[in-house]
Amino acid sequence: GVKESGVSREEGGVWLYRLTGDEYRSDGYVYESSGLKFAIQNEAGLIPINTSNHYWLKFRLSIKGYSYGEQSSLSAILADYLDGDDRLRAAGREEPNNSPGNYLAQECWELARIEEWRLVLDKHPSFIDFCSLGRRGEINLNAVPEALWRTFWPESVDAVVAQRARGVWIGQNNPALSIAPGMISIPPELYARLGGDSYIIKVWGQFFSTAVRVQLRRSTLVSVEQRKID
């Protein structure tokens, strides 16, 4: 941030405050300045696919009307595509030897390489918008974008949007269950209020658009990958 009171330091150079109060949001909120728009999305707030626990993927499928059996089959087929072995999961399907699969996905659009998932994407293309390459099964609730929150917990989205606009986030004094009581059925180890080291930064204007995926480790920039966006 650039707020003077927030960037004060001790004589030894240590920050006096952990937060300055004017940090950029990383929940996909759209900023606009000088004719340009930009948004920062913490991937920890999206649905991870490079994980052994596809709870959130199945949750989204269930909301879209897929049966438990269909959810399990789609999850198993995806897991067989991503893993590094040729062992077939129950309801799964290994790809042919010449398939680019059997390795963690490098881009979310790789889902379209899998026949069963291509049918899902044809019917529900927004799956790609909310997909992440995360390897952990949990999501950061404070980074879930408004549109995805509306899909998961529509009855609480207005309250969340209003709180975030005031700078109020889910925390010890503002627990998730007080906002979205329906989350009580979700295992607590599958959601958190912090976390994430990969960010998608999108910038667009009237005649162009671009995006980069930035990965951090302990406040150190690890990699920047440019990707095309619509």
PDB file of C-alpha atoms in Angstrom:
ATOM      1  CA  GLY A   1       0.000   0.000   0.000  1.00  0.00           C
ATOM      2  CA  VAL A   2       0.915   3.658  -0.145  1.00  0.00           C
ATOM      3  CA  LYS A   3      -0.938   4.909   2.924  1.00  0.00           C
ATOM      4  CA  GLU A   4       1.653   6.873   4.902  1.00  0.00           C
ATOM      5  CA  SER A   5       0.435   5.755   8.321  1.00  0.00           C
ATOM      6  CA  GLY A   6       0.572   2.162   7.186  1.00  0.00           C
ATOM      7  CA  VAL A   7       4.070   2.128   5.737  1.00  0.00           C
ATOM      8  CA  SER A   8       5.746   3.470   8.875  1.00  0.00           C
ATOM      9  CA  ARG A   9       8.754   1.530  10.113  1.00  0.00           C
ATOM     10  CA  GLU A  10      10.737   1.184  13.293  1.00  0.00           C
ATOM     11  CA  GLU A  11      14.312   2.474  13.440  1.00  0.00           C
ATOM     12  CA  GLY A  12      15.555  -0.978  12.447  1.00  0.00           C
ATOM     13  CA  GLY A  13      13.395  -0.945   9.343  1.00  0.00           C
ATOM     14  CA  VAL A  14      10.733  -3.335  10.665  1.00  0.00           C
ATOM     15  CA  TRP A  15       7.180  -2.572   9.599  1.00  0.00           C
ATOM     16  CA  LEU A  16       5.068  -1.140  12.403  1.00  0.00           C
ATOM     17  CA  TYR A  17       1.884  -2.526  10.897  1.00  0.00           C
ATOM     18  CA  ARG A  18       1.289  -5.795   9.087  1.00  0.00           C
ATOM     19  CA  LEU A  19      -1.394  -4.195   6.902  1.00  0.00           C
ATOM     20  CA  THR A  20      -1.464  -0.630   5.615  1.00  0.00           C
ATOM     21  CA  GLY A  21      -5.203  -0.519   5.040  1.00  0.00           C
ATOM     22  CA  ASP A  22      -5.062   0.206   1.306  1.00  0.00           C
ATOM     23  CA  GLU A  23      -3.828  -3.091  -0.148  1.00  0.00           C
ATOM     24  CA  TYR A  24      -5.218  -4.220  -3.458  1.00  0.00           C
ATOM     25  CA  ARG A  25      -7.879  -6.881  -3.182  1.00  0.00           C
ATOM     26  CA  SER A  26      -7.103 -10.319  -4.583  1.00  0.00           C
ATOM     27  CA  ASP A  27     -10.629 -11.684  -4.921  1.00  0.00           C
ATOM     28  CA  GLY A  28     -11.010 -10.694  -8.572  1.00  0.00           C
ATOM     29  CA  TYR A  29     -12.383  -7.237  -7.770  1.00  0.00           C
ATOM     30  CA  VAL A  30     -12.150  -5.004 -10.835  1.00  0.00           C
ATOM     31  CA  TYR A  31     -10.285  -1.713 -10.504  1.00  0.00           C
ATOM     32  CA  GLU A  32     -10.482   1.008 -13.135  1.00  0.00           C
ATOM     33  CA  SER A  33      -8.066   3.833 -13.817  1.00  0.00           C
ATOM     34  CA  SER A  34      -7.267   6.001 -16.836  1.00  0.00           C
ATOM     35  CA  GLY A  35      -9.412   3.939 -19.166  1.00  0.00           C
ATOM     36  CA  LEU A  36      -7.870   0.630 -18.083  1.00  0.00           C
ATOM     37  CA  LYS A  37      -9.307  -2.093 -15.915  1.00  0.00           C
ATOM     38  CA  PHE A  38      -7.371  -4.634 -13.898  1.00  0.00           C
ATOM     39  CA  ALA A  39      -8.082  -7.380 -11.405  1.00  0.00           C
ATOM     40  CA  ILE A  40      -5.984  -9.585  -9.148  1.00  0.00           C
ATOM     41  CA  GLN A  41      -7.215 -13.079  -8.382  1.00  0.00           C
ATOM     42  CA  ASN A  42      -5.606 -15.243  -5.724  1.00  0.00           C
ATOM     43  CA  GLU A  43      -5.797 -18.752  -7.173  1.00  0.00           C
ATOM     44  CA  ALA A  44      -6.435 -20.123  -3.685  1.00  0.00           C
ATOM     45  CA  GLY A  45      -9.955 -18.710  -4.016  1.00  0.00           C
ATOM     46  CA  LEU A  46     -10.701 -20.797  -7.103  1.00  0.00           C
ATOM     47  CA  ILE A  47     -11.483 -24.491  -7.606  1.00  0.00           C
ATOM     48  CA  PRO A  48      -8.252 -26.536  -7.605  1.00  0.00           C
ATOM     49  CA  ILE A  49      -7.852 -29.363 -10.105  1.00  0.00           C
ATOM     50  CA  ASN A  50      -4.268 -30.525  -9.426  1.00  0.00           C
ATOM     51  CA  THR A  51      -5.262 -32.074  -6.120  1.00  0.00           C
ATOM     52  CA  SER A  52      -6.260 -35.509  -4.912  1.00  0.00           C
ATOM     53  CA  ASN A  53      -9.299 -34.024  -3.186  1.00  0.00           C
ATOM     54  CA  HIS A  54     -11.854 -32.805  -5.723  1.00  0.00           C
ATOM     55  CA  TYR A  55     -14.443 -31.748  -3.128  1.00  0.00           C
ATOM     56  CA  TRP A  56     -14.966 -28.266  -4.562  1.00  0.00           C
ATOM     57  CA  LEU A  57     -15.010 -29.533  -8.130  1.00  0.00           C
ATOM     58  CA  LYS A  58     -17.714 -32.035  -7.194  1.00  0.00           C
ATOM     59  CA  PHE A  59     -19.550 -29.347  -5.250  1.00  0.00           C
ATOM     60  CA  ARG A  60     -19.731 -27.202  -8.369  1.00  0.00           C
ATOM     61  CA  LEU A  61     -20.824 -30.171 -10.460  1.00  0.00           C
ATOM     62  CA  SER A  62     -23.586 -30.946  -7.972  1.00  0.00           C
ATOM     63  CA  ILE A  63     -24.852 -27.369  -8.201  1.00  0.00           C
ATOM     64  CA  LYS A  64     -24.963 -27.761 -11.986  1.00  0.00           C
ATOM     65  CA  GLY A  65     -27.170 -30.830 -11.610  1.00  0.00           C
ATOM     66  CA  TYR A  66     -24.684 -33.669 -12.001  1.00  0.00           C
ATOM     67  CA  SER A  67     -25.528 -36.777  -9.998  1.00  0.00           C
ATOM     68  CA  TYR A  68     -23.217 -38.255  -7.366  1.00  0.00           C
ATOM     69  CA  GLY A  69     -22.232 -41.002  -9.805  1.00  0.00           C
ATOM     70  CA  GLU A  70     -21.445 -38.486 -12.540  1.00  0.00           C
ATOM     71  CA  GLN A  71     -19.388 -36.375 -10.132  1.00  0.00           C
ATOM     72  CA  SER A  72     -17.375 -39.411  -9.021  1.00  0.00           C
ATOM     73  CA  SER A  73     -16.770 -40.533 -12.595  1.00  0.00           C
ATOM     74  CA  LEU A  74     -15.659 -37.086 -13.789  1.00  0.00           C
ATOM     75  CA  SER A  75     -13.358 -36.747 -10.773  1.00  0.00           C
ATOM     76  CA  ALA A  76     -11.815 -40.188 -11.324  1.00  0.00           C
ATOM     77  CA  ILE A  77     -11.292 -39.579 -15.041  1.00  0.00           C
ATOM     78  CA  LEU A  78      -9.586 -36.265 -14.270  1.00  0.00           C
ATOM     79  CA  ALA A  79      -7.393 -37.876 -11.596  1.00  0.00           C
ATOM     80  CA  ASP A  80      -6.344 -40.628 -14.023  1.00  0.00           C
ATOM     81  CA  TYR A  81      -5.440 -37.946 -16.568  1.00  0.00           C
ATOM     82  CA  LEU A  82      -3.340 -36.008 -14.061  1.00  0.00           C
ATOM     83  CA  ASP A  83      -1.500 -38.778 -12.236  1.00  0.00           C
ATOM     84  CA  GLY A  84       1.812 -40.236 -13.353  1.00  0.00           C
ATOM     85  CA  ASP A  85       0.846 -43.903 -13.459  1.00  0.00           C
ATOM     86  CA  ASP A  86      -1.250 -46.257 -15.577  1.00  0.00           C
ATOM     87  CA  ARG A  87      -3.376 -47.628 -12.735  1.00  0.00           C
ATOM     88  CA  LEU A  88      -7.067 -47.266 -13.484  1.00  0.00           C
ATOM     89  CA  ARG A  89      -9.311 -45.787 -10.806  1.00  0.00           C
ATOM     90  CA  ALA A  90     -12.834 -47.048 -10.267  1.00  0.00           C
ATOM     91  CA  ALA A  91     -14.989 -45.187 -12.813  1.00  0.00           C
ATOM     92  CA  GLY A  92     -11.822 -43.636 -14.216  1.00  0.00           C
ATOM     93  CA  ARG A  93     -10.121 -43.918 -17.588  1.00  0.00           C
ATOM     94  CA  GLU A  94      -6.451 -43.779 -18.506  1.00  0.00           C
ATOM     95  CA  GLU A  95      -5.518 -41.865 -21.645  1.00  0.00           C
ATOM     96  CA  PRO A  96      -3.728 -43.517 -24.612  1.00  0.00           C
ATOM     97  CA  ASN A  97       0.069 -43.682 -24.542  1.00  0.00           C
ATOM     98  CA  ASN A  98       0.338 -40.739 -26.928  1.00  0.00           C
ATOM     99  CA  SER A  99      -1.822 -38.553 -24.682  1.00  0.00           C
ATOM    100  CA  PRO A 100      -0.244 -35.409 -23.207  1.00  0.00           C
ATOM    101  CA  GLY A 101      -1.814 -36.355 -19.863  1.00  0.00           C
ATOM    102  CA  ASN A 102      -0.387 -38.315 -16.910  1.00  0.00           C
ATOM    103  CA  TYR A 103       1.080 -35.111 -15.535  1.00  0.00           C
ATOM    104  CA  LEU A 104      -0.290 -32.241 -13.490  1.00  0.00           C
ATOM    105  CA  ALA A 105      -2.203 -29.731 -15.596  1.00  0.00           C
ATOM    106  CA  GLN A 106      -0.244 -26.653 -16.666  1.00  0.00           C
ATOM    107  CA  GLU A 107      -3.332 -24.769 -17.863  1.00  0.00           C
ATOM    108  CA  CYS A 108      -6.989 -25.138 -16.976  1.00  0.00           C
ATOM    109  CA  TRP A 109      -8.008 -25.432 -20.620  1.00  0.00           C
ATOM    110  CA  GLU A 110      -6.378 -28.879 -20.619  1.00  0.00           C
ATOM    111  CA  LEU A 111      -9.692 -30.130 -19.251  1.00  0.00           C
ATOM    112  CA  ALA A 112     -10.961 -29.843 -22.821  1.00  0.00           C
ATOM    113  CA  ARG A 113      -8.498 -32.582 -23.867  1.00  0.00           C
ATOM    114  CA  ILE A 114     -10.564 -35.086 -21.891  1.00  0.00           C
ATOM    115  CA  GLU A 115     -13.644 -36.160 -23.796  1.00  0.00           C
ATOM    116  CA  GLU A 116     -15.960 -36.328 -20.780  1.00  0.00           C
ATOM    117  CA  TRP A 117     -14.804 -32.956 -19.493  1.00  0.00           C
ATOM    118  CA  ARG A 118     -15.062 -31.373 -22.927  1.00  0.00           C
ATOM    119  CA  LEU A 119     -18.792 -32.136 -22.809  1.00  0.00           C
ATOM    120  CA  VAL A 120     -18.997 -30.422 -19.415  1.00  0.00           C
ATOM    121  CA  LEU A 121     -17.171 -27.341 -20.686  1.00  0.00           C
ATOM    122  CA  ASP A 122     -19.333 -27.147 -23.791  1.00  0.00           C
ATOM    123  CA  LYS A 123     -22.371 -26.982 -21.532  1.00  0.00           C
ATOM    124  CA  HIS A 124     -20.820 -24.916 -18.729  1.00  0.00           C
ATOM    125  CA  PRO A 125     -17.872 -22.872 -20.122  1.00  0.00           C
ATOM    126  CA  SER A 126     -17.625 -20.832 -16.905  1.00  0.00           C
ATOM    127  CA  PHE A 127     -15.900 -23.808 -15.274  1.00  0.00           C
ATOM    128  CA  ILE A 128     -12.656 -22.546 -16.774  1.00  0.00           C
ATOM    129  CA  ASP A 129     -13.147 -19.083 -15.250  1.00  0.00           C
ATOM    130  CA  PHE A 130     -13.187 -20.543 -11.743  1.00  0.00           C
ATOM    131  CA  CYS A 131     -10.493 -23.187 -12.202  1.00  0.00           C
ATOM    132  CA  SER A 132      -7.062 -23.065 -10.571  1.00  0.00           C
ATOM    133  CA  LEU A 133      -3.922 -25.158 -10.838  1.00  0.00           C
ATOM    134  CA  GLY A 134      -3.737 -25.473  -7.060  1.00  0.00           C
ATOM    135  CA  ARG A 135      -2.498 -28.681  -5.458  1.00  0.00           C
ATOM    136  CA  ARG A 136      -4.264 -28.200  -2.130  1.00  0.00           C
ATOM    137  CA  GLY A 137      -7.842 -29.268  -1.612  1.00  0.00           C
ATOM    138  CA  GLU A 138      -8.849 -26.233   0.444  1.00  0.00           C
ATOM    139  CA  ILE A 139      -9.953 -22.815  -0.774  1.00  0.00           C
ATOM    140  CA  ASN A 140      -9.332 -19.390   0.724  1.00  0.00           C
ATOM    141  CA  LEU A 141     -12.795 -17.970   1.393  1.00  0.00           C
ATOM    142  CA  ASN A 142     -11.514 -14.392   1.383  1.00  0.00           C
ATOM    143  CA  ALA A 143     -10.260 -14.883  -2.166  1.00  0.00           C
ATOM    144  CA  VAL A 144     -13.389 -16.506  -3.611  1.00  0.00           C
ATOM    145  CA  PRO A 145     -14.615 -14.148  -6.373  1.00  0.00           C
ATOM    146  CA  GLU A 146     -18.121 -12.750  -6.111  1.00  0.00           C
ATOM    147  CA  ALA A 147     -19.460 -14.774  -9.044  1.00  0.00           C
ATOM    148  CA  LEU A 148     -18.234 -18.073  -7.592  1.00  0.00           C
ATOM    149  CA  TRP A 149     -19.530 -17.190  -4.122  1.00  0.00           C
ATOM    150  CA  ARG A 150     -22.898 -16.465  -5.703  1.00  0.00           C
ATOM    151  CA  THR A 151     -22.858 -19.962  -7.191  1.00  0.00           C
ATOM    152  CA  PHE A 152     -21.854 -21.663  -3.942  1.00  0.00           C
ATOM    153  CA  TRP A 153     -23.854 -19.669  -1.374  1.00  0.00           C
ATOM    154  CA  PRO A 154     -26.293 -17.320  -3.157  1.00  0.00           C
ATOM    155  CA  GLU A 155     -28.178 -16.443   0.023  1.00  0.00           C
ATOM    156  CA  SER A 156     -25.110 -14.763   1.563  1.00  0.00           C
ATOM    157  CA  VAL A 157     -23.431 -13.158  -1.452  1.00  0.00           C
ATOM    158  CA  ASP A 158     -24.925  -9.684  -0.864  1.00  0.00           C
ATOM    159  CA  ALA A 159     -23.674  -9.655   2.733  1.00  0.00           C
ATOM    160  CA  VAL A 160     -20.186 -10.745   1.644  1.00  0.00           C
ATOM    161  CA  VAL A 161     -20.003  -8.115  -1.098  1.00  0.00           C
ATOM    162  CA  ALA A 162     -21.093  -5.400   1.352  1.00  0.00           C
ATOM    163  CA  GLN A 163     -18.576  -6.489   3.988  1.00  0.00           C
ATOM    164  CA  ARG A 164     -15.704  -6.646   1.540  1.00  0.00           C
ATOM    165  CA  ALA A 165     -16.560  -3.162   0.290  1.00  0.00           C
ATOM    166  CA  ARG A 166     -16.108  -1.959   3.891  1.00  0.00           C
ATOM    167  CA  GLY A 167     -12.841  -3.831   4.264  1.00  0.00           C
ATOM    168  CA  VAL A 168     -14.372  -6.493   6.503  1.00  0.00           C
ATOM    169  CA  TRP A 169     -13.119 -10.002   5.791  1.00  0.00           C
ATOM    170  CA  ILE A 170     -13.703 -13.453   7.220  1.00  0.00           C
ATOM    171  CA  GLY A 171     -11.583 -13.888  10.330  1.00  0.00           C
ATOM    172  CA  GLN A 172     -11.660 -14.800  13.999  1.00  0.00           C
ATOM    173  CA  ASN A 173     -14.064 -11.952  14.747  1.00  0.00           C
ATOM    174  CA  ASN A 174     -16.123 -12.573  11.632  1.00  0.00           C
ATOM    175  CA  PRO A 175     -16.371 -16.359  11.177  1.00  0.00           C
ATOM    176  CA  ALA A 176     -17.558 -17.850   7.922  1.00  0.00           C
ATOM    177  CA  LEU A 177     -20.523 -19.645   9.497  1.00  0.00           C
ATOM    178  CA  SER A 178     -21.966 -16.346  10.718  1.00  0.00           C
ATOM    179  CA  ILE A 179     -22.164 -15.214   7.101  1.00  0.00           C
ATOM    180  CA  ALA A 180     -23.010 -18.471   5.351  1.00  0.00           C
ATOM    181  CA  PRO A 181     -24.568 -20.937   7.829  1.00  0.00           C
ATOM    182  CA  GLY A 182     -24.932 -23.458   5.004  1.00  0.00           C
ATOM    183  CA  MET A 183     -21.192 -24.069   5.198  1.00  0.00           C
ATOM    184  CA  ILE A 184     -21.690 -26.059   8.395  1.00  0.00           C
ATOM    185  CA  SER A 185     -21.862 -29.250   6.312  1.00  0.00           C
ATOM    186  CA  ILE A 186     -18.457 -28.587   4.714  1.00  0.00           C
ATOM    187  CA  PRO A 187     -15.404 -30.120   6.447  1.00  0.00           C
ATOM    188  CA  PRO A 188     -13.486 -27.224   8.040  1.00  0.00           C
ATOM    189  CA  GLU A 189     -10.164 -28.486   6.677  1.00  0.00           C
ATOM    190  CA  LEU A 190     -11.421 -27.680   3.177  1.00  0.00           C
ATOM    191  CA  TYR A 191     -11.593 -23.924   3.655  1.00  0.00           C
ATOM    192  CA  ALA A 192      -9.408 -21.249   5.186  1.00  0.00           C
ATOM    193  CA  ARG A 193      -9.337 -17.467   5.540  1.00  0.00           C
ATOM    194  CA  LEU A 194      -5.709 -17.059   4.447  1.00  0.00           C
ATOM    195  CA  GLY A 195      -3.317 -18.677   2.006  1.00  0.00           C
ATOM    196  CA  GLY A 196      -2.259 -18.705  -1.600  1.00  0.00           C
ATOM    197  CA  ASP A 197       0.972 -17.904  -3.434  1.00  0.00           C
ATOM    198  CA  SER A 198      -0.203 -17.810  -7.062  1.00  0.00           C
ATOM    199  CA  TYR A 199      -2.080 -14.877  -8.541  1.00  0.00           C
ATOM    200  CA  ILE A 200      -3.697 -14.180 -11.888  1.00  0.00           C
ATOM    201  CA  ILE A 201      -3.392 -10.512 -12.848  1.00  0.00           C
ATOM    202  CA  LYS A 202      -5.619  -9.355 -15.688  1.00  0.00           C
ATOM    203  CA  VAL A 203      -5.398  -5.994 -17.450  1.00  0.00           C
ATOM    204  CA  TRP A 204      -7.712  -4.921 -20.232  1.00  0.00           C
ATOM    205  CA  GLY A 205      -8.869  -1.880 -22.127  1.00  0.00           C
ATOM    206  CA  GLN A 206     -10.928  -1.025 -25.141  1.00  0.00           C
ATOM    207  CA  PHE A 207      -8.624  -2.667 -27.671  1.00  0.00           C
ATOM    208  CA  PHE A 208      -6.531  -5.201 -25.778  1.00  0.00           C
ATOM    209  CA  SER A 209      -6.431  -7.638 -22.903  1.00  0.00           C
ATOM    210  CA  THR A 210      -3.668  -9.617 -21.227  1.00  0.00           C
ATOM    211  CA  ALA A 211      -3.066 -11.687 -18.145  1.00  0.00           C
ATOM    212  CA  VAL A 212      -0.110 -13.064 -16.228  1.00  0.00           C
ATOM    213  CA  ARG A 213       0.136 -15.754 -13.597  1.00  0.00           C
ATOM    214  CA  VAL A 214       2.503 -14.696 -10.829  1.00  0.00           C
ATOM    215  CA  GLN A 215       3.855 -17.164  -8.298  1.00  0.00           C
ATOM    216  CA  LEU A 216       5.459 -16.074  -5.043  1.00  0.00           C
ATOM    217  CA  ARG A 217       7.456 -17.822  -2.350  1.00  0.00           C
ATOM    218  CA  ARG A 218       7.969 -15.998   0.938  1.00  0.00           C
ATOM    219  CA  SER A 219       7.483 -12.609  -0.711  1.00  0.00           C
ATOM    220  CA  THR A 220       9.946 -13.522  -3.475  1.00  0.00           C
ATOM    221  CA  LEU A 221       8.825 -13.625  -7.091  1.00  0.00           C
ATOM    222  CA  VAL A 222       9.314 -17.141  -8.463  1.00  0.00           C
ATOM    223  CA  SER A 223       7.790 -16.998 -11.921  1.00  0.00           C
ATOM    224  CA  VAL A 224       5.618 -14.952 -14.227  1.00  0.00           C
ATOM    225  CA  GLU A 225       3.699 -16.670 -17.003  1.00  0.00           C
ATOM    226  CA  GLN A 226       1.793 -14.654 -19.563  1.00  0.00           C
ATOM    227  CA  ARG A 227      -1.474 -16.081 -20.748  1.00  0.00           C
ATOM    228  CA  LYS A 228      -4.075 -14.966 -23.216  1.00  0.00           C
ATOM    229  CA  ILE A 229      -7.505 -13.995 -21.968  1.00  0.00           C
ATOM    230  CA  ASP A 230     -10.711 -13.248 -23.809  1.00  0.00           C
TER     231      ASP A 230
END
